[in-house]
PDB file of C-alpha atoms in Angstrom:
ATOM      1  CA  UNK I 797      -1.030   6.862 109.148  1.00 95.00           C
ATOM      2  CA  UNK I 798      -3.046   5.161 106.615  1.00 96.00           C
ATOM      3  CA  UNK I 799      -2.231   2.111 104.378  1.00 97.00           C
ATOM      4  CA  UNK I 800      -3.099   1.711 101.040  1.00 97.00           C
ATOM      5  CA  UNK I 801      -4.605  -0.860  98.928  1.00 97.00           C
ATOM      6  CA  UNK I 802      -1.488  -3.514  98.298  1.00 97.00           C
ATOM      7  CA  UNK I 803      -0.721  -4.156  94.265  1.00 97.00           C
ATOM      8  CA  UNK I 804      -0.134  -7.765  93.807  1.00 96.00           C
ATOM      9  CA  UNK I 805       3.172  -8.910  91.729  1.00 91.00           C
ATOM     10  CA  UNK I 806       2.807 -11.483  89.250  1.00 83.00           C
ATOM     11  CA  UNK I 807       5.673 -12.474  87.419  1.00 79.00           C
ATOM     12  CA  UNK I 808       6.204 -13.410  83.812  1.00 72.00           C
ATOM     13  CA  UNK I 809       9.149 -15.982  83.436  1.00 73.00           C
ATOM     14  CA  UNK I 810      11.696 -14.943  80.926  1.00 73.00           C
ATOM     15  CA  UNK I 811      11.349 -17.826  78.214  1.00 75.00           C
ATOM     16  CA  UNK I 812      14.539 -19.729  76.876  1.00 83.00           C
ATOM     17  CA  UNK I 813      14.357 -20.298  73.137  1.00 90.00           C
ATOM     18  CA  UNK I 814      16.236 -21.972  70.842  1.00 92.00           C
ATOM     19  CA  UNK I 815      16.120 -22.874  67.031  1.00 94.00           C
ATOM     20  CA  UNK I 816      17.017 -26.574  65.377  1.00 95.00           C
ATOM     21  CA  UNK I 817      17.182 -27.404  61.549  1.00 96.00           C
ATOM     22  CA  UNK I 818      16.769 -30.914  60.229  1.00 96.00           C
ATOM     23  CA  UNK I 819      20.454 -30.626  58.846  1.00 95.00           C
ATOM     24  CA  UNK I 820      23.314 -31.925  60.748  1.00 94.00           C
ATOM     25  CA  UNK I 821      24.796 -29.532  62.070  1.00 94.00           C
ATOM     26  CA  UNK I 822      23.294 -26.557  60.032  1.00 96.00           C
ATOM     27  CA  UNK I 823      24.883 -28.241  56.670  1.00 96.00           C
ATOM     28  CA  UNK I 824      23.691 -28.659  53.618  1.00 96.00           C
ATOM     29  CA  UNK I 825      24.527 -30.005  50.512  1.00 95.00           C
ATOM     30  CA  UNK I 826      23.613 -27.168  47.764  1.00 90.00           C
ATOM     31  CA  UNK I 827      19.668 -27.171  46.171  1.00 89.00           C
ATOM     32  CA  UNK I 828      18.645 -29.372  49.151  1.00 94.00           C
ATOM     33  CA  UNK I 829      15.576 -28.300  51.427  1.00 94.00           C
ATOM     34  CA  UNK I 830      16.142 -27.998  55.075  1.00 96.00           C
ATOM     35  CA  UNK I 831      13.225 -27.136  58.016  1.00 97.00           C
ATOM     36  CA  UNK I 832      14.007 -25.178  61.023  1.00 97.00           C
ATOM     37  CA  UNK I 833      12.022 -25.555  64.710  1.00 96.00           C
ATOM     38  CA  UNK I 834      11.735 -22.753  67.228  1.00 94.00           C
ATOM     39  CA  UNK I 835      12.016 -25.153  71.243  1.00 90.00           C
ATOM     40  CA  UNK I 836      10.392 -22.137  73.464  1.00 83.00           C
ATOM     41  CA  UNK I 837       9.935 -22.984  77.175  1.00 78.00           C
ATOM     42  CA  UNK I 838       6.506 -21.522  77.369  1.00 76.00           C
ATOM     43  CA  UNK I 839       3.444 -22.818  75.819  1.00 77.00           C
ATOM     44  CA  UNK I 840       0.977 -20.531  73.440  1.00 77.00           C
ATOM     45  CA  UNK I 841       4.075 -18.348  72.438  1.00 84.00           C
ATOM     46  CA  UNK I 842       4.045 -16.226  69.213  1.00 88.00           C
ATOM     47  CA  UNK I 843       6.753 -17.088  66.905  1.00 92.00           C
ATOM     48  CA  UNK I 844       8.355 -14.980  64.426  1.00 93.00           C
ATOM     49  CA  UNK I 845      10.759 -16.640  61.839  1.00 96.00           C
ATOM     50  CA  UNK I 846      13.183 -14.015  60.133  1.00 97.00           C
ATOM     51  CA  UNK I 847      15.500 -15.080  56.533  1.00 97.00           C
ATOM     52  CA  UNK I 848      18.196 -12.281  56.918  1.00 97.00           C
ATOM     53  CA  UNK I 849      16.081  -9.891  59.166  1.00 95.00           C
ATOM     54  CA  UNK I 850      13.120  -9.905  56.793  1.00 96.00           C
ATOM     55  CA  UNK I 851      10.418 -11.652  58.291  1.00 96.00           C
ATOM     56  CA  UNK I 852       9.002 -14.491  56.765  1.00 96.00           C
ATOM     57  CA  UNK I 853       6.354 -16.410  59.233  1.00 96.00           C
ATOM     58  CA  UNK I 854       4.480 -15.073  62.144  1.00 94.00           C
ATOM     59  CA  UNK I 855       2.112 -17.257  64.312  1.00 92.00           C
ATOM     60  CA  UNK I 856       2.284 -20.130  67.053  1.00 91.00           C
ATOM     61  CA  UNK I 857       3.462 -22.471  64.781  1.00 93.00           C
ATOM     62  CA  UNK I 858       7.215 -23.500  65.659  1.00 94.00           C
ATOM     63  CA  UNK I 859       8.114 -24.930  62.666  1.00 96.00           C
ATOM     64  CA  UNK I 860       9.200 -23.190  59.420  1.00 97.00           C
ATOM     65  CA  UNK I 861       9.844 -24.682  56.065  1.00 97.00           C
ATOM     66  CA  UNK I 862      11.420 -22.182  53.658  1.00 97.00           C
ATOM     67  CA  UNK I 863      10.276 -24.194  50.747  1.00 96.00           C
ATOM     68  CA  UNK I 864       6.118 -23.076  51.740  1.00 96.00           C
ATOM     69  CA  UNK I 865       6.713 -19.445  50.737  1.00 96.00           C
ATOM     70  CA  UNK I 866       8.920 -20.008  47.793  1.00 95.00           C
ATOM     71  CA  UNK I 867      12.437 -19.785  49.449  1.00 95.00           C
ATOM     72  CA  UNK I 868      15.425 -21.475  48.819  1.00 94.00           C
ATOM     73  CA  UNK I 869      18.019 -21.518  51.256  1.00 95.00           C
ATOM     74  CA  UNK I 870      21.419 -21.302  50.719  1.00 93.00           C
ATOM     75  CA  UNK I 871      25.188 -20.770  52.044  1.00 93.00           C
ATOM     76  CA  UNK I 872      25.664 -18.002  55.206  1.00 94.00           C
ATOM     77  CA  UNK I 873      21.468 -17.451  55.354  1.00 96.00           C
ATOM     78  CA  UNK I 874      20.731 -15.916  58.590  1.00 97.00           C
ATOM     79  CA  UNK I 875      17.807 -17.803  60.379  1.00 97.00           C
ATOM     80  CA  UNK I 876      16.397 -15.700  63.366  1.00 96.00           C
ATOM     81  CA  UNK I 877      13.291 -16.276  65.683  1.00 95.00           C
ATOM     82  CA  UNK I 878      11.445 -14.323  68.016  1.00 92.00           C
ATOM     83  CA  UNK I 879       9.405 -16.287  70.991  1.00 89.00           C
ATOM     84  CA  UNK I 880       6.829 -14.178  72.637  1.00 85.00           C
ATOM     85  CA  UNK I 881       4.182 -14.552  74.822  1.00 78.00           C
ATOM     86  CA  UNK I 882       3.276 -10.504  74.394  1.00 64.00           C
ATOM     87  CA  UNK I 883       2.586 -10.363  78.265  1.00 63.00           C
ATOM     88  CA  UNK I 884       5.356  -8.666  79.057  1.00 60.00           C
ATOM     89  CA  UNK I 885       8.321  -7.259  77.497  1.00 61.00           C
ATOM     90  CA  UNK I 886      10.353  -9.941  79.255  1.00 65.00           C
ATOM     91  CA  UNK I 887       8.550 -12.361  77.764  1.00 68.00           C
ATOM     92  CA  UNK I 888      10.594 -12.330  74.646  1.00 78.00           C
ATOM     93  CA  UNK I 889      13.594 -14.654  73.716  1.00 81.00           C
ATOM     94  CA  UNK I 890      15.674 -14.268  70.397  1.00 88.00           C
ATOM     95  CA  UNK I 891      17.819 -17.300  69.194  1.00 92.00           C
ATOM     96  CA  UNK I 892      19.404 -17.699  65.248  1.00 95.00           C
ATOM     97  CA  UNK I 893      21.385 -20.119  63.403  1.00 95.00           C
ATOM     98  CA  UNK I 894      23.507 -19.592  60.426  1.00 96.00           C
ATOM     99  CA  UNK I 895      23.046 -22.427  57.401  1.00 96.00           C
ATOM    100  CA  UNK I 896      26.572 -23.523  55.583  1.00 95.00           C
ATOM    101  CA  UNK I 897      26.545 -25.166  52.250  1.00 95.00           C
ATOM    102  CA  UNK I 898      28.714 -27.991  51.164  1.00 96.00           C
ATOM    103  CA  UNK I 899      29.355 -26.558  47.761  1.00 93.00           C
ATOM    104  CA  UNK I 900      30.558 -28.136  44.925  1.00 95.00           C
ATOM    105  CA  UNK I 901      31.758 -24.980  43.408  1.00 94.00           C
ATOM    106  CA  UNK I 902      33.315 -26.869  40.467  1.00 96.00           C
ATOM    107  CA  UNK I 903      32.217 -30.517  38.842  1.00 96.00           C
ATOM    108  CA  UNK I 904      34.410 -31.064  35.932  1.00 95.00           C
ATOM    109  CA  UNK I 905      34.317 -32.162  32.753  1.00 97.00           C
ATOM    110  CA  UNK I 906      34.816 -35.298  31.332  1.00 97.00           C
ATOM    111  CA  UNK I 907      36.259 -35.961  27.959  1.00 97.00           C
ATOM    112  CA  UNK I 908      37.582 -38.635  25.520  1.00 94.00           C
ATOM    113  CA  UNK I 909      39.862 -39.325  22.540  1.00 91.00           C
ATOM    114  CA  UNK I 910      37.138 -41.179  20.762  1.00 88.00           C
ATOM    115  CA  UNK I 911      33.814 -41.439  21.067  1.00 90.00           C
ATOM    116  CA  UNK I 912      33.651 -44.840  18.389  1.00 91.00           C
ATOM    117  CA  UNK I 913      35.656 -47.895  19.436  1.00 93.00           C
ATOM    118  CA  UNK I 914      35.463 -51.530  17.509  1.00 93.00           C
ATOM    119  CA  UNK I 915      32.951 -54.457  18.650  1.00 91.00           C
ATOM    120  CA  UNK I 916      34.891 -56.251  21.739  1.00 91.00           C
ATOM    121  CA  UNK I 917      37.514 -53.515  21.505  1.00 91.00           C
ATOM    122  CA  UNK I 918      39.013 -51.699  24.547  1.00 89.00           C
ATOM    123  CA  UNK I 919      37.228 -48.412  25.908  1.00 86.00           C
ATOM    124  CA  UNK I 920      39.050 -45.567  24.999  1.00 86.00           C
ATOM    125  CA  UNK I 921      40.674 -43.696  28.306  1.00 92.00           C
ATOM    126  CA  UNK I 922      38.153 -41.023  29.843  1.00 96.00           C
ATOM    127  CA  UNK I 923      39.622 -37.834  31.542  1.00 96.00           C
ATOM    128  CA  UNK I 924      38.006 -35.687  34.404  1.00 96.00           C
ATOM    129  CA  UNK I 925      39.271 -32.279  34.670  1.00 97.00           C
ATOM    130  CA  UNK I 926      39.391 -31.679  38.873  1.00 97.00           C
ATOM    131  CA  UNK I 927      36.589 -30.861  41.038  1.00 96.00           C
ATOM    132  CA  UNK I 928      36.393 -28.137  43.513  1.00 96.00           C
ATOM    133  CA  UNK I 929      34.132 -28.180  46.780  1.00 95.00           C
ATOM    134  CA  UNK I 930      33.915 -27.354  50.587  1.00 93.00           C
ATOM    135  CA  UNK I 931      35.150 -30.679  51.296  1.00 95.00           C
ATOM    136  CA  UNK I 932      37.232 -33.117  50.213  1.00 97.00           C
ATOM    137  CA  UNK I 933      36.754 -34.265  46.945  1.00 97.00           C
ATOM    138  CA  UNK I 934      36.369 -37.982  45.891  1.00 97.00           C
ATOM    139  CA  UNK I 935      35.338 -39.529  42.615  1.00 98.00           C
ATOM    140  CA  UNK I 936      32.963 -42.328  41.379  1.00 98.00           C
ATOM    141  CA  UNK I 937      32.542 -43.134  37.442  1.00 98.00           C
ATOM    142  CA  UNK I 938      29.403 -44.975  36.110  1.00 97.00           C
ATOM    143  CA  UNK I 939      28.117 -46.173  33.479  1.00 96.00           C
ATOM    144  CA  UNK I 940      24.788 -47.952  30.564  1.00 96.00           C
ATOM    145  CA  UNK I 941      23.925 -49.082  28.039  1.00 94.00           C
ATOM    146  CA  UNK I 942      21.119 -48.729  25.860  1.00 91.00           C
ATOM    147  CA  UNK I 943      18.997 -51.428  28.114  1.00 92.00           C
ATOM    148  CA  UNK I 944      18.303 -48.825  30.812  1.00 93.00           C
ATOM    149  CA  UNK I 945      18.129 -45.492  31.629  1.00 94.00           C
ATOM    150  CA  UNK I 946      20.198 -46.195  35.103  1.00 96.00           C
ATOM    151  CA  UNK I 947      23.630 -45.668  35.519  1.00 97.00           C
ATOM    152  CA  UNK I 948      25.257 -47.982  38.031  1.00 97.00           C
ATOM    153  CA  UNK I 949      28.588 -47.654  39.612  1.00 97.00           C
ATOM    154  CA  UNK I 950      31.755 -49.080  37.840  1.00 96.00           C
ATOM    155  CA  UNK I 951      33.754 -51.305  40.615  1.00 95.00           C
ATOM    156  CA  UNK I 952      36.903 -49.823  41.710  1.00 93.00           C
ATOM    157  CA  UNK I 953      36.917 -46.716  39.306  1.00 96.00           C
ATOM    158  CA  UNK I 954      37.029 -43.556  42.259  1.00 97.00           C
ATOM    159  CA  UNK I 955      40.015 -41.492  40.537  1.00 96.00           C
ATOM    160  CA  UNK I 956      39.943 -38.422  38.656  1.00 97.00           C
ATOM    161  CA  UNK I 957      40.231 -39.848  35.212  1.00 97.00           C
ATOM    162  CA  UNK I 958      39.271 -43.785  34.641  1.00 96.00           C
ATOM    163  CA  UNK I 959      41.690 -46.101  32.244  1.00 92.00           C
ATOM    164  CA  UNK I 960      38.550 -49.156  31.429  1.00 90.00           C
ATOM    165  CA  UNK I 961      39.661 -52.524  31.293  1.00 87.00           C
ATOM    166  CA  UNK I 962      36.784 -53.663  29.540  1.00 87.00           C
ATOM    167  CA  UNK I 963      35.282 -54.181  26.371  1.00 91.00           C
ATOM    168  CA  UNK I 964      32.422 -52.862  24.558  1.00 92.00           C
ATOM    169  CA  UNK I 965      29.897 -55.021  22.545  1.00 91.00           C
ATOM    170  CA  UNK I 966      27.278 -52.235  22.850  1.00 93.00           C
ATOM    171  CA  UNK I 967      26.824 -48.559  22.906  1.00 94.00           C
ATOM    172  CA  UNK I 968      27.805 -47.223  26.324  1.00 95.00           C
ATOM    173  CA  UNK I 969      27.138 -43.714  28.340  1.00 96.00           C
ATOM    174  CA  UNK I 970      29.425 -42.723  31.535  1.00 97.00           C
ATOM    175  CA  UNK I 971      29.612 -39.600  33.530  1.00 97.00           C
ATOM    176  CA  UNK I 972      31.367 -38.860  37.137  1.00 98.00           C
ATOM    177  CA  UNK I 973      30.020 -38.376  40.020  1.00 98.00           C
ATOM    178  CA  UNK I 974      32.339 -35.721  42.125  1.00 98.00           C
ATOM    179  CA  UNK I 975      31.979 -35.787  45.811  1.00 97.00           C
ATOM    180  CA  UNK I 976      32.659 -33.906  48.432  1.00 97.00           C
ATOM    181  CA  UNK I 977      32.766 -34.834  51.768  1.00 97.00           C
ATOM    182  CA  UNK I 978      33.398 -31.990  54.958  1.00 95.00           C
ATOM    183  CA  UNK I 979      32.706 -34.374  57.971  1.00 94.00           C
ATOM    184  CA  UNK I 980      29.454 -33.681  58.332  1.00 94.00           C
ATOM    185  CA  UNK I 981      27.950 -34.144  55.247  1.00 95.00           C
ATOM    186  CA  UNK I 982      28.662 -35.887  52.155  1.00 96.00           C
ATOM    187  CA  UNK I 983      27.332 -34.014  48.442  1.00 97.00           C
ATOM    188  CA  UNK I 984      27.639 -35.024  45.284  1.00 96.00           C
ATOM    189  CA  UNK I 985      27.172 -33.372  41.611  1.00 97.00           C
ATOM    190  CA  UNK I 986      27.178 -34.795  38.094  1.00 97.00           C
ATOM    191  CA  UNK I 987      29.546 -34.470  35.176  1.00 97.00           C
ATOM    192  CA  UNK I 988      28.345 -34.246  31.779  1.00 97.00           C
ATOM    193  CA  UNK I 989      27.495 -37.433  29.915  1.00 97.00           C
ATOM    194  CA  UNK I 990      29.952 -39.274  27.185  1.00 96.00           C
ATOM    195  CA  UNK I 991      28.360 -41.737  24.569  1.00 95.00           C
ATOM    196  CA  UNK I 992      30.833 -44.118  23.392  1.00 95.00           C
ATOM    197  CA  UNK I 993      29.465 -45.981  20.130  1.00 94.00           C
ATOM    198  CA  UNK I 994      30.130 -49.452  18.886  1.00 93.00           C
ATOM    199  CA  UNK I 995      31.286 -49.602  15.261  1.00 91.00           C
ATOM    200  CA  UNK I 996      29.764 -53.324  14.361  1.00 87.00           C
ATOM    201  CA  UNK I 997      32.610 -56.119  13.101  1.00 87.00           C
ATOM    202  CA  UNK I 998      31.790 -56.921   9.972  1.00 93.00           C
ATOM    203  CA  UNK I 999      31.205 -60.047   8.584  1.00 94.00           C
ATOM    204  CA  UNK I1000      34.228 -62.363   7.462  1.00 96.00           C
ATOM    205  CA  UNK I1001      34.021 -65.346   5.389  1.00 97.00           C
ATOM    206  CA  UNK I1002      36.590 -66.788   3.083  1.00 97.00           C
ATOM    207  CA  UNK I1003      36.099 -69.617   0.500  1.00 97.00           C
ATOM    208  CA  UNK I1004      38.106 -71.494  -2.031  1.00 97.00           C
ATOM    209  CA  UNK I1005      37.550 -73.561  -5.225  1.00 96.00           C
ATOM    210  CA  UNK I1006      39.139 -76.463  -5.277  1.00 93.00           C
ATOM    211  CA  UNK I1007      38.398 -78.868  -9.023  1.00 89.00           C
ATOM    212  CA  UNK I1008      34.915 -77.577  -8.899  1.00 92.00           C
ATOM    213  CA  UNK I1009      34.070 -78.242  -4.979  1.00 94.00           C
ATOM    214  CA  UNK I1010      33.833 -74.960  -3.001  1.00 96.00           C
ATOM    215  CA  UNK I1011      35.181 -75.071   0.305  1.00 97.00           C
ATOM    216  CA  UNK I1012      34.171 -72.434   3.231  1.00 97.00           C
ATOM    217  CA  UNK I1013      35.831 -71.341   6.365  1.00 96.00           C
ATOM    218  CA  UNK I1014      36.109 -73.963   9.508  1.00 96.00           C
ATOM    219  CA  UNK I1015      36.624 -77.356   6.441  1.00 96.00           C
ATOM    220  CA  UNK I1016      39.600 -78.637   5.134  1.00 96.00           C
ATOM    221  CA  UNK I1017      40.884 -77.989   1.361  1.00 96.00           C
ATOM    222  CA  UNK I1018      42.680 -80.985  -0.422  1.00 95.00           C
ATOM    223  CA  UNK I1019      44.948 -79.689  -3.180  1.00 95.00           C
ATOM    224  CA  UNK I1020      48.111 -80.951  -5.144  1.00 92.00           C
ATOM    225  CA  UNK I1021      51.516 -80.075  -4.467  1.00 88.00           C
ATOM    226  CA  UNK I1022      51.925 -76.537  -5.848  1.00 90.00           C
ATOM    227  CA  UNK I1023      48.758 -75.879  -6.736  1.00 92.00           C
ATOM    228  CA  UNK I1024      47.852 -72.611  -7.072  1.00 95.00           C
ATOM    229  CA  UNK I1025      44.656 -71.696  -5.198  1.00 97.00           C
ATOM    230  CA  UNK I1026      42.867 -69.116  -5.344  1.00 97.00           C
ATOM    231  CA  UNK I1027      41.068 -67.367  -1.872  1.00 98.00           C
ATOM    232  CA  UNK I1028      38.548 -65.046  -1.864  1.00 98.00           C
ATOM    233  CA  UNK I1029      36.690 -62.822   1.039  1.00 97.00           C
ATOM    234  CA  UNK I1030      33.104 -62.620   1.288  1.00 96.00           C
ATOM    235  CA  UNK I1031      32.660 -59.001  -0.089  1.00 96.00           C
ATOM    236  CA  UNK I1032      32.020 -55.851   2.360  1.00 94.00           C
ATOM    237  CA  UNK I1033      30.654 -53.128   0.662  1.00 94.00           C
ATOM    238  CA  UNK I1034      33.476 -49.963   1.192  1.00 93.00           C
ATOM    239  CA  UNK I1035      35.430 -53.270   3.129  1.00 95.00           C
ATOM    240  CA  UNK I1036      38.987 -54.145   2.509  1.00 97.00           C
ATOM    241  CA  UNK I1037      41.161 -57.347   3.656  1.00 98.00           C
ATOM    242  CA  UNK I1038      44.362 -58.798   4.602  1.00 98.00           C
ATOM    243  CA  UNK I1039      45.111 -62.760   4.278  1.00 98.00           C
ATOM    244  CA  UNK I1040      46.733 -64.624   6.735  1.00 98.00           C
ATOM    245  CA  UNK I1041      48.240 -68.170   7.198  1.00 97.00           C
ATOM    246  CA  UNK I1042      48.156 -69.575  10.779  1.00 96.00           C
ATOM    247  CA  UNK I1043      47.238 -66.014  12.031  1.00 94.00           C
ATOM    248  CA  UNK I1044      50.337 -64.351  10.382  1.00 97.00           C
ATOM    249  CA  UNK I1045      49.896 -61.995   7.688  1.00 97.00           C
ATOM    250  CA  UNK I1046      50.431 -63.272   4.164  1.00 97.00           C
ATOM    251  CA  UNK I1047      48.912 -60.741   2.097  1.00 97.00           C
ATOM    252  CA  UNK I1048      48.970 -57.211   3.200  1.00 97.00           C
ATOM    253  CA  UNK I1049      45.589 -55.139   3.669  1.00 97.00           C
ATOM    254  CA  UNK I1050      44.395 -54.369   0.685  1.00 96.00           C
ATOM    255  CA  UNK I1051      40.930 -53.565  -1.209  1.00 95.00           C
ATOM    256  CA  UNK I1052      40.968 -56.782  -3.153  1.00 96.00           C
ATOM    257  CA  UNK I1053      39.085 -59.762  -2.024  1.00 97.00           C
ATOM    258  CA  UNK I1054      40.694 -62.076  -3.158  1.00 97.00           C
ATOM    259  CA  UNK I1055      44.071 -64.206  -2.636  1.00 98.00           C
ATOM    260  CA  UNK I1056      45.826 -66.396  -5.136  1.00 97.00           C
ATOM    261  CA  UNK I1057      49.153 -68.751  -3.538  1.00 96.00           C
ATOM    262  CA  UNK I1058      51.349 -71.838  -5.105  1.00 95.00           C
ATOM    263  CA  UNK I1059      53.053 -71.622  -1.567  1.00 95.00           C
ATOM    264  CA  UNK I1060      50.703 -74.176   0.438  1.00 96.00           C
ATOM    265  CA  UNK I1061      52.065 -76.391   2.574  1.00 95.00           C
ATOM    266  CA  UNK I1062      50.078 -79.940   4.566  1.00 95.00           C
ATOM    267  CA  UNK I1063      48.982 -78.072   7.950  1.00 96.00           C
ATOM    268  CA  UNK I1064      48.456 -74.265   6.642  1.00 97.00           C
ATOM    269  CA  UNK I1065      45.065 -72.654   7.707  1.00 97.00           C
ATOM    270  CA  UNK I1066      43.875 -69.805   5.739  1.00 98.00           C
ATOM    271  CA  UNK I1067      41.627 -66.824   6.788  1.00 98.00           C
ATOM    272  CA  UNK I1068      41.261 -63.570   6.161  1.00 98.00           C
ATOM    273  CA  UNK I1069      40.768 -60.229   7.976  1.00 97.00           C
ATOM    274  CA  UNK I1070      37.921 -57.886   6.643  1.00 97.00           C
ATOM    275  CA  UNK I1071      38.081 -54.192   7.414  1.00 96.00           C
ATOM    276  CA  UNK I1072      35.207 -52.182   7.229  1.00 93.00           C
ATOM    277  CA  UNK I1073      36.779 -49.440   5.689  1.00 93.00           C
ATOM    278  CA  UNK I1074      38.578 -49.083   2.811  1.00 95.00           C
ATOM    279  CA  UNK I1075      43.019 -50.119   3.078  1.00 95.00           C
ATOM    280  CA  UNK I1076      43.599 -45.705   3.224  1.00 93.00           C
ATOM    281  CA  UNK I1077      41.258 -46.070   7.061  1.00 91.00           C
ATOM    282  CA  UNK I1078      43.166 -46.983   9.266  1.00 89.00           C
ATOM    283  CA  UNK I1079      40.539 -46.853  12.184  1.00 86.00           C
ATOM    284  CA  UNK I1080      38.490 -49.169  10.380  1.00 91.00           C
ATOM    285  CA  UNK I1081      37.342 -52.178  12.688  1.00 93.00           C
ATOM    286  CA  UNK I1082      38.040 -55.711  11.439  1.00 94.00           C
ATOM    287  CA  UNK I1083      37.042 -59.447  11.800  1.00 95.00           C
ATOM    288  CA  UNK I1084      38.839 -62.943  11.397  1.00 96.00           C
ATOM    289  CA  UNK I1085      37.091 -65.173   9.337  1.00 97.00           C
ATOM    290  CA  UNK I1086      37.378 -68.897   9.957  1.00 97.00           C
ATOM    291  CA  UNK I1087      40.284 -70.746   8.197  1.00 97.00           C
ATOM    292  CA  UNK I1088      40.542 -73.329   5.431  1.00 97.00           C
ATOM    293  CA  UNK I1089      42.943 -76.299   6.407  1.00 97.00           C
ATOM    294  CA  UNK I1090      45.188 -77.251   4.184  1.00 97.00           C
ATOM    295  CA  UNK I1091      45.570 -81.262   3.237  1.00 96.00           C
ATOM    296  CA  UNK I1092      48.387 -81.606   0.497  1.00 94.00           C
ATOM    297  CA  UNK I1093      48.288 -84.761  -2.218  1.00 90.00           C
ATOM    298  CA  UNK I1094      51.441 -85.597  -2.732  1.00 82.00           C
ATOM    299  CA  UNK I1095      52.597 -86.016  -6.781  1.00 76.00           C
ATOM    300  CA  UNK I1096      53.197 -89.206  -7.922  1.00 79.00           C
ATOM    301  CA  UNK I1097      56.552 -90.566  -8.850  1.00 81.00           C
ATOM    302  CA  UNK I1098      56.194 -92.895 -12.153  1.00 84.00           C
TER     303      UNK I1098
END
């Protein structure tokens, strides 16, 4: 017998791979960017990055980012890698992870009955159609003025459609933020924007002529028993106005400016309301002038 030369075994260790993403747990909200990181056991390894088994990067570089060949990623994308150290065929390892989106499939629109309300008046109620998303959906209304171009959060208003309890002295935008949370992550997506304009009060004065001396809103008029007097409004141009005594109406809106009573009584304070549209608008806003007291002489007895 002979023996021959021996053939020495080296072995190549089968490599363990797996893949990462810098998304919890694979999620993402939709549009955002996400990196993905190939762990392989053995140093110097080749790694092959596949986007739905079309291959994408090739090289010992274990990190991918979609984003540096033009590649957005999105819901059920199929990220596969390839580890190999090309020694042997057992030196590859294969190991893939499939992205989810947290989709806000629909935002909803925002509406409301008016888009003009009165200086200091109310905000008219805004209404949210309903969102739709992966997870469940939440809302959060905001809200500026002309100051900024930030919107910032309005305190308690999270529901679908938002009833304000506050009032404008300045042009306003809002929109909605709809969220949607699954658990693991939390997206968000904007509604369209609603400007709600300020119709400025107009002015309101009244005055009254009393034996030559004119008296103005806020002073005190000192007239004979049954005098008649005669109060007029500052005129608004397109305006009308409505005359009150002690707040209650004493001469109904109309487009005159002016106010003529016999009526008077010691104590009675006189203003008047001007509307800045004419008595057929009834949307126009309006503003309380400041009232004339009333000081009554009495006649004398002879």
């Amino acid at each position: 017998s002979t023996d021959s030369a021996s053939i020495t075994i080296a072995v190549t260790p089968v490599p363990t791979l797996t893949v990462t993403s810098t998304a919890i747990g694979n999620e993402i909200c939709a549009g955002d960017t996400i990196t993905f990181f190939a762990n392989g056991s053995i140093a110097g390894s080749t790694y092959t990055f596949f986007v739905n088994n079309i291959t994408i990067q090739s090289s010992t570089t274990q990190s991918f980012d979609p984003v540096d060949w033009g590649i957005a990623i999105a819901n059920g994308d199929i990220i596969d890698v390839i580890a190999s150290t090309s020694v042997a065929s057992c030196s590859t390892a294969a190991a893939s992870i499939t992205v989810q989106t947290n989709a806000i499939s629909t935002v909803g629109t925002i509406t409301t009955a008016s888009s003009t309300v009165c200086y200091n008046a109310l905000i008219p109620a805004l209404t949210g159609s309903p969102g739709t998303a992966s997870g469940t959906v939440s809302y959060q209304w905001q809200s500026r003025d002309q100051t900024t171009s930030l919107f910032s959060d309005i305190n308690l208003a999270t529901t679908q459609n938002y009833t304000p309890t506050s009032r404008l002295t300045t042009d306003t935008f809002f929109r909605r933020i709809t969220v949607s949370n699954t658990g693991t992550t939390t997206c968000d997506a904007l509604s369209n924007v609603i400007e709600i304009k300020v119709d400025p009060a107009p002015a309101a004065n009244i005055t009254t002529n009393i034996n030559g001396v004119v008296v103005t809103g806020g002073s005190t008029a000192t007239i004979c028993s049954g005098e008649e007097v005669a109060f007029i409004a500052t005129p608004v141009a397109g305006g009308s106005y409505a005359f009150t005594i002690g707040g209650a109406i004493v001469r109904a809106r109309a487009d005159s400016n002016v106010y003529t009573t016999t009526a008077l009584i010691a104590g009675d304070q006189v203003g008047v309301r001007v509307f800045n549209g004419l008595t057929a608008d009834t949307a126009a806003c309006s503003t309380d002038s400041a009232s004339i007291t009333i000081a009554v002489t009495p006649v004398p007895t002879l």
